[in-house]
CSV table of C-alpha atoms in Angstrom, one decimal:
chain,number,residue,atom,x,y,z
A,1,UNK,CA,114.0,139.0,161.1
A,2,UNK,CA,113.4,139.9,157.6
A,3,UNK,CA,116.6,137.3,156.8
A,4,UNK,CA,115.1,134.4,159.4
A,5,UNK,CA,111.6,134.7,157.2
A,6,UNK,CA,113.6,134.2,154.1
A,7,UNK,CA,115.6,131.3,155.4
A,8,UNK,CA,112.8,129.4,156.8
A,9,UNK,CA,110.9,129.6,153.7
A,10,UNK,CA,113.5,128.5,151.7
A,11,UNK,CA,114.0,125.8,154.2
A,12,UNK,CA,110.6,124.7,154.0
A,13,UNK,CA,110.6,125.5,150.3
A,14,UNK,CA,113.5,123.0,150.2
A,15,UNK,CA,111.9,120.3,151.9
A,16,UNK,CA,108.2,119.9,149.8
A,17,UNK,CA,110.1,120.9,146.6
A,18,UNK,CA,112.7,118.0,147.2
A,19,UNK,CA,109.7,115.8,146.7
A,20,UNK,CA,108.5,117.0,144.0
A,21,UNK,CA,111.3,117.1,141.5
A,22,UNK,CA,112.8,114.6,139.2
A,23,UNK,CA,115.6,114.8,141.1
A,24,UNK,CA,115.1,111.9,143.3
A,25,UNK,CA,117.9,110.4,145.8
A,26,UNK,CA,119.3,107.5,143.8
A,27,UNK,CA,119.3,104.5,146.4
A,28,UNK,CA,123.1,103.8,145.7
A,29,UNK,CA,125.9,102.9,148.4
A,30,UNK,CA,128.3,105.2,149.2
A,31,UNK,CA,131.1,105.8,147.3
A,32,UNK,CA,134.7,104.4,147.4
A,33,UNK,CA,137.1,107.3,148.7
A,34,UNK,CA,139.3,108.5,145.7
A,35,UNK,CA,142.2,108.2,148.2
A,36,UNK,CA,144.9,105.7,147.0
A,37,UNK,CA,143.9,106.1,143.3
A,38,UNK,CA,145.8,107.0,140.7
A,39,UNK,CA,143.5,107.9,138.4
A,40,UNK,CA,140.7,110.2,138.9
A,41,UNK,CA,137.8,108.3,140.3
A,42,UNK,CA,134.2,108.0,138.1
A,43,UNK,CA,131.5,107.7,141.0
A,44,UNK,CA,127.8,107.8,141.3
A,45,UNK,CA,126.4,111.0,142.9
A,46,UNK,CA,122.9,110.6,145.3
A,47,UNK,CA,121.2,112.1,142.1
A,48,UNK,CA,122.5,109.3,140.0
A,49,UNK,CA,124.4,111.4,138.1
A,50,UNK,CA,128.4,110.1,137.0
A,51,UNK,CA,130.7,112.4,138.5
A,52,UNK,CA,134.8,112.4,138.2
A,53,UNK,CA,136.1,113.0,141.6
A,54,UNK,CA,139.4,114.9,140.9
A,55,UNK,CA,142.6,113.7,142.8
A,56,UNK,CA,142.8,117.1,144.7
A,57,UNK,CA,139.9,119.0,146.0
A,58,UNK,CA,141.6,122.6,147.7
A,59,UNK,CA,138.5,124.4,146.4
A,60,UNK,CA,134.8,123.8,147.2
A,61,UNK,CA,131.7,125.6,146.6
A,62,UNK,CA,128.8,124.1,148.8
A,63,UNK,CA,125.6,125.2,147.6
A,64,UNK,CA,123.0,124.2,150.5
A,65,UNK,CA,123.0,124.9,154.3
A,66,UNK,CA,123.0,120.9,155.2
A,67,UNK,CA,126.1,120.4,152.9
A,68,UNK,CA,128.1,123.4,154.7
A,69,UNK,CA,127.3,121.7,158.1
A,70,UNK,CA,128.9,118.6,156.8
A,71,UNK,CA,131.9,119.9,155.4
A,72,UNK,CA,132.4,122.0,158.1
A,73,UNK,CA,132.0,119.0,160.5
A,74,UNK,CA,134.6,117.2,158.6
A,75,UNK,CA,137.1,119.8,159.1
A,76,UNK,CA,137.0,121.6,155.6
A,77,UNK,CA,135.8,125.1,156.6
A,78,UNK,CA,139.1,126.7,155.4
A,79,UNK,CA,138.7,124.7,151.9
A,80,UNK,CA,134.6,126.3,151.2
A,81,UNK,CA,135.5,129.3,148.9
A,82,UNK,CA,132.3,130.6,147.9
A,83,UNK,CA,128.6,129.1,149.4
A,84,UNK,CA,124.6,130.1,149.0
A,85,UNK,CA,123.2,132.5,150.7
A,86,UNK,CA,121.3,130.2,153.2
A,87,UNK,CA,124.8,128.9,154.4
A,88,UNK,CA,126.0,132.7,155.0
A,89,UNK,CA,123.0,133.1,157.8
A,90,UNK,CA,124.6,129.7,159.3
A,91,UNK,CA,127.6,131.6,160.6
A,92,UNK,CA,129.8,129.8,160.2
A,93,UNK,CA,131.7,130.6,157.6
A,94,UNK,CA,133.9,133.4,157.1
A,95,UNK,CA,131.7,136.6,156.0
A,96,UNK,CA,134.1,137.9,153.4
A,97,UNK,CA,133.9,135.0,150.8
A,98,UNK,CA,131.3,135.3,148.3
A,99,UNK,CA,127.7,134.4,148.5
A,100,UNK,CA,125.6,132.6,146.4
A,101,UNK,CA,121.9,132.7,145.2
A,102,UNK,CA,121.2,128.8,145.7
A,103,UNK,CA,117.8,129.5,142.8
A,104,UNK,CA,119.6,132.2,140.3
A,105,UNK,CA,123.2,131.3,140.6
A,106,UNK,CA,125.8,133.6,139.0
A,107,UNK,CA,127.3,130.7,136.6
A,108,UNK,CA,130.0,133.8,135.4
A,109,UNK,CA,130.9,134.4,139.0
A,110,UNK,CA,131.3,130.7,140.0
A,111,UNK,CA,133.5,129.7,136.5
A,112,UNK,CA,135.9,132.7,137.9
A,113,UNK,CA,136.2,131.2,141.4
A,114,UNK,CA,137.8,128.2,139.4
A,115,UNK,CA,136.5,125.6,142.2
A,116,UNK,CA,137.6,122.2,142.3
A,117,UNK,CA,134.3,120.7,143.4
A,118,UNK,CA,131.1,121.8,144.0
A,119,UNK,CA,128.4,120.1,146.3
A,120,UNK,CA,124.6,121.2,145.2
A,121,UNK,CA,121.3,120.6,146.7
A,122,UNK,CA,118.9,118.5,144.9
A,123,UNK,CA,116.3,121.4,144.7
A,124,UNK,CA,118.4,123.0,142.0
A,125,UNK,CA,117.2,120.9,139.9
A,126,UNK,CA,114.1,121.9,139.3
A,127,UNK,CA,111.9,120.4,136.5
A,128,UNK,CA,115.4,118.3,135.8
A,129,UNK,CA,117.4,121.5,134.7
A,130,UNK,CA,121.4,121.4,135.2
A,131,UNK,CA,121.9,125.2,136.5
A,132,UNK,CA,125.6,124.1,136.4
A,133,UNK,CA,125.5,122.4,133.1
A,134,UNK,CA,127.9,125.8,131.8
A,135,UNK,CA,130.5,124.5,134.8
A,136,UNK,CA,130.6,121.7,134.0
A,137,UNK,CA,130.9,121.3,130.4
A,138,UNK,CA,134.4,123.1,131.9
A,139,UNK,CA,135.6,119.9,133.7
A,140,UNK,CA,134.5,121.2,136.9
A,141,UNK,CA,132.7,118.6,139.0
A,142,UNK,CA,129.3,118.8,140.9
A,143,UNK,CA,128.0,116.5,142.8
A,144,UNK,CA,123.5,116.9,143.6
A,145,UNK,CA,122.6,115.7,146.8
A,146,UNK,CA,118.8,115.7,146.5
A,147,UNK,CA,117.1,116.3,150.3
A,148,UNK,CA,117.2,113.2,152.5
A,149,UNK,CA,113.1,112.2,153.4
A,150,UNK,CA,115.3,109.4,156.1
A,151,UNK,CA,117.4,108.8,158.5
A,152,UNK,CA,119.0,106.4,156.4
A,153,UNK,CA,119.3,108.9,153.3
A,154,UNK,CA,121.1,111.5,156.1
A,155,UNK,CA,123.5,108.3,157.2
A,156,UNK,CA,124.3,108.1,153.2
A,157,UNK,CA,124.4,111.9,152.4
A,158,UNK,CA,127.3,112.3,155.1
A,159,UNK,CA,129.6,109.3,154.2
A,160,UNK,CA,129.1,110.6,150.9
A,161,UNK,CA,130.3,114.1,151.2
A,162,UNK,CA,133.2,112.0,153.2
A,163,UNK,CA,134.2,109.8,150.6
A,164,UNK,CA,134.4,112.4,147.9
A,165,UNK,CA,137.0,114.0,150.1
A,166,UNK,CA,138.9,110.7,151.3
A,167,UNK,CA,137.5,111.4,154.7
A,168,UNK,CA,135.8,108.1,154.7
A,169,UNK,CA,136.9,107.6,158.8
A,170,UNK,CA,135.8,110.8,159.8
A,171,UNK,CA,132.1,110.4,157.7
A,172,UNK,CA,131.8,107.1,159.6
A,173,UNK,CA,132.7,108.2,162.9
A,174,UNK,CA,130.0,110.8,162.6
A,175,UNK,CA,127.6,108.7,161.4
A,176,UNK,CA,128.4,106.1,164.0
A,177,UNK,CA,127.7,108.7,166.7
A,178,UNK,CA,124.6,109.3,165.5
A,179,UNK,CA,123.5,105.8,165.5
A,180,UNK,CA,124.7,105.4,168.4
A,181,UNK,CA,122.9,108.8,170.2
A,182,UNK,CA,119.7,107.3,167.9
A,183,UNK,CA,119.5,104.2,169.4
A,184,UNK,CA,119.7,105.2,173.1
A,185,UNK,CA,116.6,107.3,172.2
A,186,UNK,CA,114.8,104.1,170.4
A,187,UNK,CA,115.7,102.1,173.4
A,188,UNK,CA,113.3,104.1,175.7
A,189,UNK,CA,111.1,104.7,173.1
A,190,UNK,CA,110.1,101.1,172.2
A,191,UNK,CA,109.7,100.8,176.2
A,192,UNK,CA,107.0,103.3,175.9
A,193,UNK,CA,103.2,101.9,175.8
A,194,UNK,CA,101.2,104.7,176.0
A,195,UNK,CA,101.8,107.1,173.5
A,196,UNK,CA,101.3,110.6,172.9
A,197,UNK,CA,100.1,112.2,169.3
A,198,UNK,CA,102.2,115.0,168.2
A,199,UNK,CA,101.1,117.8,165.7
A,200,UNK,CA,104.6,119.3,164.4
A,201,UNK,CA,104.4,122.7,162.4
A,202,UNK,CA,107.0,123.8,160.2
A,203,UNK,CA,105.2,127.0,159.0
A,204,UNK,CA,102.6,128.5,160.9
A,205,UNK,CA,99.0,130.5,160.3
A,206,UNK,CA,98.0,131.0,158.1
A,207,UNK,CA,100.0,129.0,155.6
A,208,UNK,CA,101.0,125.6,158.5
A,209,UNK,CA,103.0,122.9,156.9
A,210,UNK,CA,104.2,119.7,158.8
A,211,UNK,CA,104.1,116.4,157.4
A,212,UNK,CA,103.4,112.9,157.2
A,213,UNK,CA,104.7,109.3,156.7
A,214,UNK,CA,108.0,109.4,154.6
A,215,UNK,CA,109.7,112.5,156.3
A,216,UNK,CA,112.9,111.6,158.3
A,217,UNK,CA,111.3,114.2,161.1
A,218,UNK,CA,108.3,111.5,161.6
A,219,UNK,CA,110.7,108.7,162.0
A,220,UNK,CA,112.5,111.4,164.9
A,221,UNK,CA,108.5,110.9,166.3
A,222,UNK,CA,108.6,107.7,166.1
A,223,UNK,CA,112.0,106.6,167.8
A,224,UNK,CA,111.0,109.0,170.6
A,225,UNK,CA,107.6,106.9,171.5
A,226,UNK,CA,105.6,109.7,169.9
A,227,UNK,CA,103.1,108.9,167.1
A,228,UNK,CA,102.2,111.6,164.6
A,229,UNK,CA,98.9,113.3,164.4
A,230,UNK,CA,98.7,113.5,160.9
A,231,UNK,CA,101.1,110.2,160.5
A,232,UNK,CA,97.7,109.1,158.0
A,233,UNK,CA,99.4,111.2,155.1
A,234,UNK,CA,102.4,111.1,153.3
A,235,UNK,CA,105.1,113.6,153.0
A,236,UNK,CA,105.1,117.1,153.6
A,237,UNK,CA,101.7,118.6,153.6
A,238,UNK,CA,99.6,121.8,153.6
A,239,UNK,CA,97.9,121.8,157.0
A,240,UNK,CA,94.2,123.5,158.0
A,241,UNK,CA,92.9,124.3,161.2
A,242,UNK,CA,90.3,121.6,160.0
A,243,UNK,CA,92.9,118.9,160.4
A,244,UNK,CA,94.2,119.5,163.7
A,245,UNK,CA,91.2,120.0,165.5
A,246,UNK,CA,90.0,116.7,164.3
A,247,UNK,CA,93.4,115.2,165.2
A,248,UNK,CA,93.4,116.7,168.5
A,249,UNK,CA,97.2,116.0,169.5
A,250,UNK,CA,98.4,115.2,173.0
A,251,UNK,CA,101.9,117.8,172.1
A,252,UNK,CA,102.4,120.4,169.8
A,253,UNK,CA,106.0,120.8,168.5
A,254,UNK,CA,106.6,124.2,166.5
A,255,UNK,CA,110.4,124.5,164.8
A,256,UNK,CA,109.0,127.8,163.2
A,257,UNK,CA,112.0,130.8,164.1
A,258,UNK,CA,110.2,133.9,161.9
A,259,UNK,CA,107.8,134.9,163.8
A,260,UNK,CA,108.1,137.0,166.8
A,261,UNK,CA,107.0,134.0,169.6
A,262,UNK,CA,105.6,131.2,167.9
A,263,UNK,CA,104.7,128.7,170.7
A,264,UNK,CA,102.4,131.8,171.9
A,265,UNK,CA,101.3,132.2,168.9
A,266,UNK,CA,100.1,128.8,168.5
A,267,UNK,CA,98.4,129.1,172.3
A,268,UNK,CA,96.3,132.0,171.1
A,269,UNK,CA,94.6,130.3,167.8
A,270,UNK,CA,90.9,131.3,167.5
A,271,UNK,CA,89.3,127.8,167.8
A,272,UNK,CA,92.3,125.4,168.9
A,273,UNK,CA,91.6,126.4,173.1
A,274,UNK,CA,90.2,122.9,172.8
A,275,UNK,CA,93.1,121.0,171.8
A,276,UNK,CA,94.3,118.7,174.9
A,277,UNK,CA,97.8,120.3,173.9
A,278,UNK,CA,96.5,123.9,174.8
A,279,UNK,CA,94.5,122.8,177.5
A,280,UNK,CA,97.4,121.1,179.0
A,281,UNK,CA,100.0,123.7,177.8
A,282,UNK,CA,101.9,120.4,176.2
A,283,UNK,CA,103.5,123.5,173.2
A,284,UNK,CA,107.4,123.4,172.7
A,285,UNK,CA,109.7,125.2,170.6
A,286,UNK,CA,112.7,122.6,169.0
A,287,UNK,CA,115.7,124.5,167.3
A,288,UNK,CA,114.7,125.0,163.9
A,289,UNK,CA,118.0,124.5,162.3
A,290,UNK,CA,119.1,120.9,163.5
A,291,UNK,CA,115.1,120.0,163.1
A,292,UNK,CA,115.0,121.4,159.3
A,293,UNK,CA,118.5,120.8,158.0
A,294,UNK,CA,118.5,116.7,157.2
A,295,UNK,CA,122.7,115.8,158.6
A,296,UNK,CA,124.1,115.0,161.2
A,297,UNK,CA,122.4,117.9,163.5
A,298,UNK,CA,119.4,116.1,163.6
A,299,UNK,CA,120.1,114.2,167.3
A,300,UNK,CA,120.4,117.7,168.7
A,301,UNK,CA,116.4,117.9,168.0
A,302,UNK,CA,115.7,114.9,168.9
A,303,UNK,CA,117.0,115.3,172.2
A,304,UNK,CA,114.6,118.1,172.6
A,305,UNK,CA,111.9,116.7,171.2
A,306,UNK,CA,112.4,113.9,173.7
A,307,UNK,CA,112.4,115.9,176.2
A,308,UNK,CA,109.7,118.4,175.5
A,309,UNK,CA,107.1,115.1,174.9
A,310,UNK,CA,108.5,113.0,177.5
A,311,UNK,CA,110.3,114.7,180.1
A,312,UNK,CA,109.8,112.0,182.3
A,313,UNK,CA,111.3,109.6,180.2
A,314,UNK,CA,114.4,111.5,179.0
């Protein structure tokens, strides 16, 4: 439990940092693949950073739990060496590689792993500082993948990891199933007149976070026929009891996994027995991981947000 309250802080640490950084997602097309080059390839990384994409890549370091989904997606599980510490609780990696602090980094232990590449969330980059400028002033490669606030972004983020690896087929094909699983759900959401407000919390009481336009999880809202209850703000946001009440939502959606039953939780709030969400016991759990890691999980939640709003529908 101790380990799910770490990770979901982090995750939601991740998120509102993301926006706050200098680190911003540079709004670049993916790369070229550096298949069928001779020389090594100089590329543009989503931070904006110039990277050289070495000709082999045998050895890969992912540092962030949305990256390790991806690689592992695109078949390189065998090729991850060493990963962060969020990635270990994932489990899908093999327990007996080394593990990572993604926010103190052991820049002595990583040099001796002698990686080929290494993929890094944007959040390391807090306040603009390179924890990897020591690796690589080596020659060792990393690429920053700030945290995608769209689908779009997520779309990008993939092909990119892809490309860097001459996987462009397989990034597409994943992406391409996603807009393809996205766009049934837009096609009964447009159909959909009468909508219901949702109030989605990513941390609950006392410290409840959610957020606003300008978060790829309200777009999820809105291709679902859903409108957000606090859809007046922008980005990820502090949220107060204050807030919701006013709001009043039709649905409450929770994603939170460290507390002990959280939709309960949210049923038994001094004050919200008002709420047309309680009174209609319209409170759903979605899986927190494929609703707080921005890839290519992110259909899996919006099936059962879909679901959990409109059953009727989906």
């Amino acid at each position: 439990m101790k380990m799910k309250k770490l990770f979901i802080i982090t995750i939601i640490f991740t998120m509102i940092v993301s926006t706050l950084t200098a680190c911003s997602k540079e709004q670049t097309p993916p790369t070229e693949s550096p298949s069928n080059t001779e020389t090594p390839m100089v590329v543009t990384d989503p931070a904006g950073n110039e990277i050289t994409i070495p000709e082999d890549i045998d050895k890969i370091i992912s540092m962030g739990p949305s990256i390790t989904q991806i690689l592992v997606e695109l078949g390189y599980k065998d090729k991850i060496i060493a990963a962060d510490t969020q990635s270990q609780t994932l489990g899908i990696l093999p327990e007996d590689i080394p593990y990572i602090d993604m926010m103190s980094p052991d820049i002595e232990q990583i040099i001796a792993l002698n990686p080929d590449f290494i993929f890094a969330i944007g959040m390391m980059m807090v306040e603009g500082n390179d924890p990897f400028k020591a690796v690589t002033d080596l020659g060792i490669t990393v690429a920053y993948i700030p945290s995608s606030e769209s689908i779009e972004e997520i779309y990008d983020d993939i092909e990119f990891v892809a490309n860097v690896l001459g996987e462009e087929e397989k990034g597409q094909e994943i992406t391409i199933n996603m807009k393809d699983k996205i766009a049934e759900f837009k096609e009964i959401g447009d159909a959909i007149t009468e909508k219901k407000s949702v109030y989605f919390e990513i941390g609950a009481a006392p410290y409840m976070y959610s957020f606003g336009k300008g978060v790829f999880l309200n777009e999820m809202l809105e291709l679902i026929g859903a409108t957000n209850a606090l859809g007046d703000q922008e980005s990820w946001i502090s949220v107060s009891d204050e807030a919701i009440l006013a709001a009043n939502p039709d649905v409450i959606i929770t994603n939170v996994n460290y507390i002990e039953n959280p939709v309960d939780e949210i049923k038994s709030r001094s004050g919200w027995e008002g709420l047309k969400a309680i009174q209609n016991n319209e409170v759903y759990y979605v899986d927190n991981m494929a609703s707080s890691v921005p890839n290519h999980n992110i259909v899996i939640a919006l099936e059962q947000m879909a679901k959990a709003v409109y059953p009727d529908k989906y």
